[in-house]
C-alpha cells in the first residue's frame, strides 16, 4: 500500500477511534442529575459521569484518549456536545500531530470514514443487548467491532454501504484496522 494511502487509512482509524470512544463513554457512563432542571421538552437532561476510578483506568489504558474523556465528563449528553467534543479532540490532539496538518477535514468528509462510522453505528445497534449485559472495557469494544467487520455479514454491509455512497467505488475495498 502506498505510503500516502496508508497514512490516510491510519488517520481514518484514529478519528474513528475517537468517535467509538465517545460512544463507549456515553454507553456506559450516562446518568441523570436528580437536581438538574428539566429541558424545554420537559425531560431531565442526561449527563456523562465517569467516576474517578474510571478516569484513572482511562488514563492507564487509553492515555491518548484521556483528553476526550476529560472534556466530555460532567457535561450534558446530547448530539451537539458529542459532535463538538470529538471534533475538538481530533483538531487539538490528532491533526498536525499523529496525522498530517489539515488532514482531519479530509477524513471527516471522506466516504471511507463515513462508511466505517456507519458500520460502527450498525454494530452498536445490532449488539446493544450484548454490550449492555455488563461493562466492557473500550479495548473489548475495539476488538469485537474489528472481529465483526471481518465476518461475512460485516463485509457484506461494508460493501453495500460503499456501493450506496457517492463516489466510493475506489474505496469499497478500503479497510481500517
Coordinates of C-alpha atoms in Angstrom, one line a residue:
X1 CA 0.0 0.0 0.0
X2 CA 1.5 3.4 -1.0
X3 CA 2.6 5.5 2.0
X4 CA 0.1 8.2 1.4
X5 CA -2.8 5.7 1.3
X6 CA -1.5 4.0 4.5
X7 CA -1.2 7.4 6.2
X8 CA -4.8 8.2 5.2
X9 CA -6.1 4.8 6.5
X10 CA -4.3 5.3 9.8
X11 CA -5.8 8.8 10.1
X12 CA -9.3 7.4 9.4
X13 CA -8.8 4.8 12.2
X14 CA -7.6 7.5 14.7
X15 CA -10.7 9.6 14.0
X16 CA -13.0 6.6 14.1
X17 CA -11.4 5.5 17.4
X18 CA -12.3 8.9 18.9
X19 CA -15.9 8.5 17.7
X20 CA -16.0 5.0 19.1
X21 CA -14.5 6.1 22.4
X22 CA -17.0 8.9 22.8
X23 CA -19.8 6.5 22.0
X24 CA -18.4 4.0 24.6
X25 CA -18.3 6.7 27.2
X26 CA -22.0 7.6 26.6
X27 CA -23.0 3.9 26.5
X28 CA -21.6 3.1 30.0
X29 CA -21.3 6.4 31.8
X30 CA -24.6 8.3 31.1
X31 CA -26.6 9.3 34.1
X32 CA -29.3 11.7 35.4
X33 CA -28.6 14.5 37.8
X34 CA -31.7 14.5 40.1
X35 CA -31.4 18.2 40.7
X36 CA -31.0 19.2 37.1
X37 CA -33.8 21.3 35.7
X38 CA -36.0 19.9 33.0
X39 CA -35.2 20.9 29.5
X40 CA -37.6 22.6 27.0
X41 CA -39.1 19.2 26.2
X42 CA -39.9 18.6 29.9
X43 CA -37.3 15.8 30.1
X44 CA -34.4 15.9 32.6
X45 CA -31.2 16.1 30.7
X46 CA -28.7 13.2 30.8
X47 CA -25.0 13.8 31.7
X48 CA -21.8 11.9 31.3
X49 CA -20.5 10.9 34.7
X50 CA -17.2 8.9 34.6
X51 CA -16.2 8.1 38.2
X52 CA -12.7 8.9 39.4
X53 CA -11.8 5.2 39.2
X54 CA -13.0 5.1 35.6
X55 CA -10.9 8.2 34.7
X56 CA -7.8 6.5 36.4
X57 CA -8.4 3.4 34.2
X58 CA -8.7 5.5 31.1
X59 CA -5.5 7.4 32.0
X60 CA -3.8 4.0 32.4
X61 CA -5.2 2.1 29.4
X62 CA -6.0 4.8 26.9
X63 CA -3.9 7.8 27.7
X64 CA -4.1 9.0 24.0
X65 CA -7.9 9.4 24.5
X66 CA -7.8 10.9 28.0
X67 CA -8.3 14.5 26.9
X68 CA -11.6 13.5 25.2
X69 CA -12.9 11.8 28.4
X70 CA -11.8 14.8 30.4
X71 CA -13.6 17.2 28.0
X72 CA -16.9 15.4 28.0
X73 CA -17.0 14.2 31.6
X74 CA -19.7 16.0 33.6
X75 CA -21.3 17.6 30.5
X76 CA -24.7 17.1 29.2
X77 CA -25.0 14.1 26.9
X78 CA -26.5 15.2 23.6
X79 CA -25.6 15.1 19.9
X80 CA -24.1 18.6 19.8
X81 CA -21.9 18.0 22.9
X82 CA -20.7 14.7 21.4
X83 CA -20.0 16.1 18.0
X84 CA -18.2 19.1 19.4
X85 CA -16.1 17.0 21.8
X86 CA -15.0 14.6 19.1
X87 CA -14.2 17.4 16.5
X88 CA -12.3 19.4 19.2
X89 CA -10.3 16.4 20.2
X90 CA -9.4 15.5 16.6
X91 CA -8.3 19.0 15.8
X92 CA -6.4 19.6 19.1
X93 CA -4.8 16.2 19.6
X94 CA -4.6 14.4 16.2
X95 CA -4.5 16.9 13.4
X96 CA -0.9 18.0 12.8
X97 CA 0.4 15.6 15.5
X98 CA -0.3 12.0 14.7
X99 CA -1.6 12.8 11.2
X100 CA -0.6 15.5 8.7
X101 CA -1.8 19.0 9.4
X102 CA -5.3 19.8 8.0
X103 CA -6.0 16.1 7.2
X104 CA -8.9 16.0 9.8
X105 CA -11.2 17.8 7.5
X106 CA -10.4 15.4 4.6
X107 CA -11.1 12.5 6.9
X108 CA -14.4 13.8 8.2
X109 CA -15.6 14.3 4.7
X110 CA -14.3 11.1 3.2
X111 CA -16.6 8.3 2.1
X112 CA -14.1 5.8 3.8
X113 CA -14.6 7.4 7.2
X114 CA -18.4 7.8 6.7
X115 CA -18.7 4.1 5.8
X116 CA -16.6 3.0 8.8
X117 CA -18.7 5.2 11.1
X118 CA -21.9 3.8 9.7
X119 CA -20.5 0.3 10.2
X120 CA -19.7 1.1 13.8
X121 CA -23.1 2.5 14.5
X122 CA -24.8 -0.5 12.9
X123 CA -22.6 -2.8 15.0
X124 CA -23.6 -1.0 18.2
X125 CA -27.3 -1.2 17.3
X126 CA -27.0 -4.9 16.4
X127 CA -25.1 -5.8 19.6
X128 CA -26.6 -3.4 22.0
X129 CA -28.2 -6.1 24.1
X130 CA -24.9 -8.0 24.4
X131 CA -22.9 -4.8 25.2
X132 CA -25.5 -3.9 27.8
X133 CA -25.2 -7.2 29.7
X134 CA -22.1 -6.0 31.6
X135 CA -19.4 -3.4 31.4
X136 CA -16.8 -4.0 28.7
X137 CA -13.5 -2.1 28.5
X138 CA -13.1 0.1 25.5
X139 CA -10.4 -2.3 24.2
X140 CA -13.0 -5.0 24.1
X141 CA -15.3 -2.8 22.0
X142 CA -12.5 -2.2 19.5
X143 CA -11.7 -5.9 19.3
X144 CA -15.3 -7.0 19.0
X145 CA -16.0 -4.4 16.3
X146 CA -12.9 -5.4 14.4
X147 CA -13.8 -9.1 14.5
X148 CA -17.4 -8.3 13.4
X149 CA -16.2 -6.3 10.5
X150 CA -14.3 -9.3 9.2
X151 CA -17.3 -11.6 9.3
X152 CA -19.3 -12.2 6.1
X153 CA -22.2 -10.1 7.5
X154 CA -19.9 -7.2 8.3
X155 CA -18.1 -7.3 5.0
X156 CA -21.4 -7.5 3.1
X157 CA -22.8 -4.5 5.0
X158 CA -19.5 -2.6 4.2
X159 CA -19.8 -3.5 0.5
X160 CA -23.5 -2.3 0.5
X161 CA -22.6 0.9 2.2
X162 CA -19.7 1.5 -0.2
X163 CA -21.9 0.9 -3.2
X164 CA -24.6 3.3 -2.0
X165 CA -22.2 6.1 -1.1
X166 CA -21.5 8.5 -3.9
X167 CA -18.0 8.3 -5.4
X168 CA -16.8 5.4 -3.4
X169 CA -16.0 2.8 -6.0
X170 CA -12.3 3.3 -5.3
X171 CA -12.9 3.0 -1.6
X172 CA -15.1 -0.1 -1.4
X173 CA -12.2 -2.4 -0.6
X174 CA -10.6 0.0 1.9
X175 CA -10.3 -1.3 5.4
X176 CA -9.4 0.3 8.6
X177 CA -7.5 -1.5 11.3

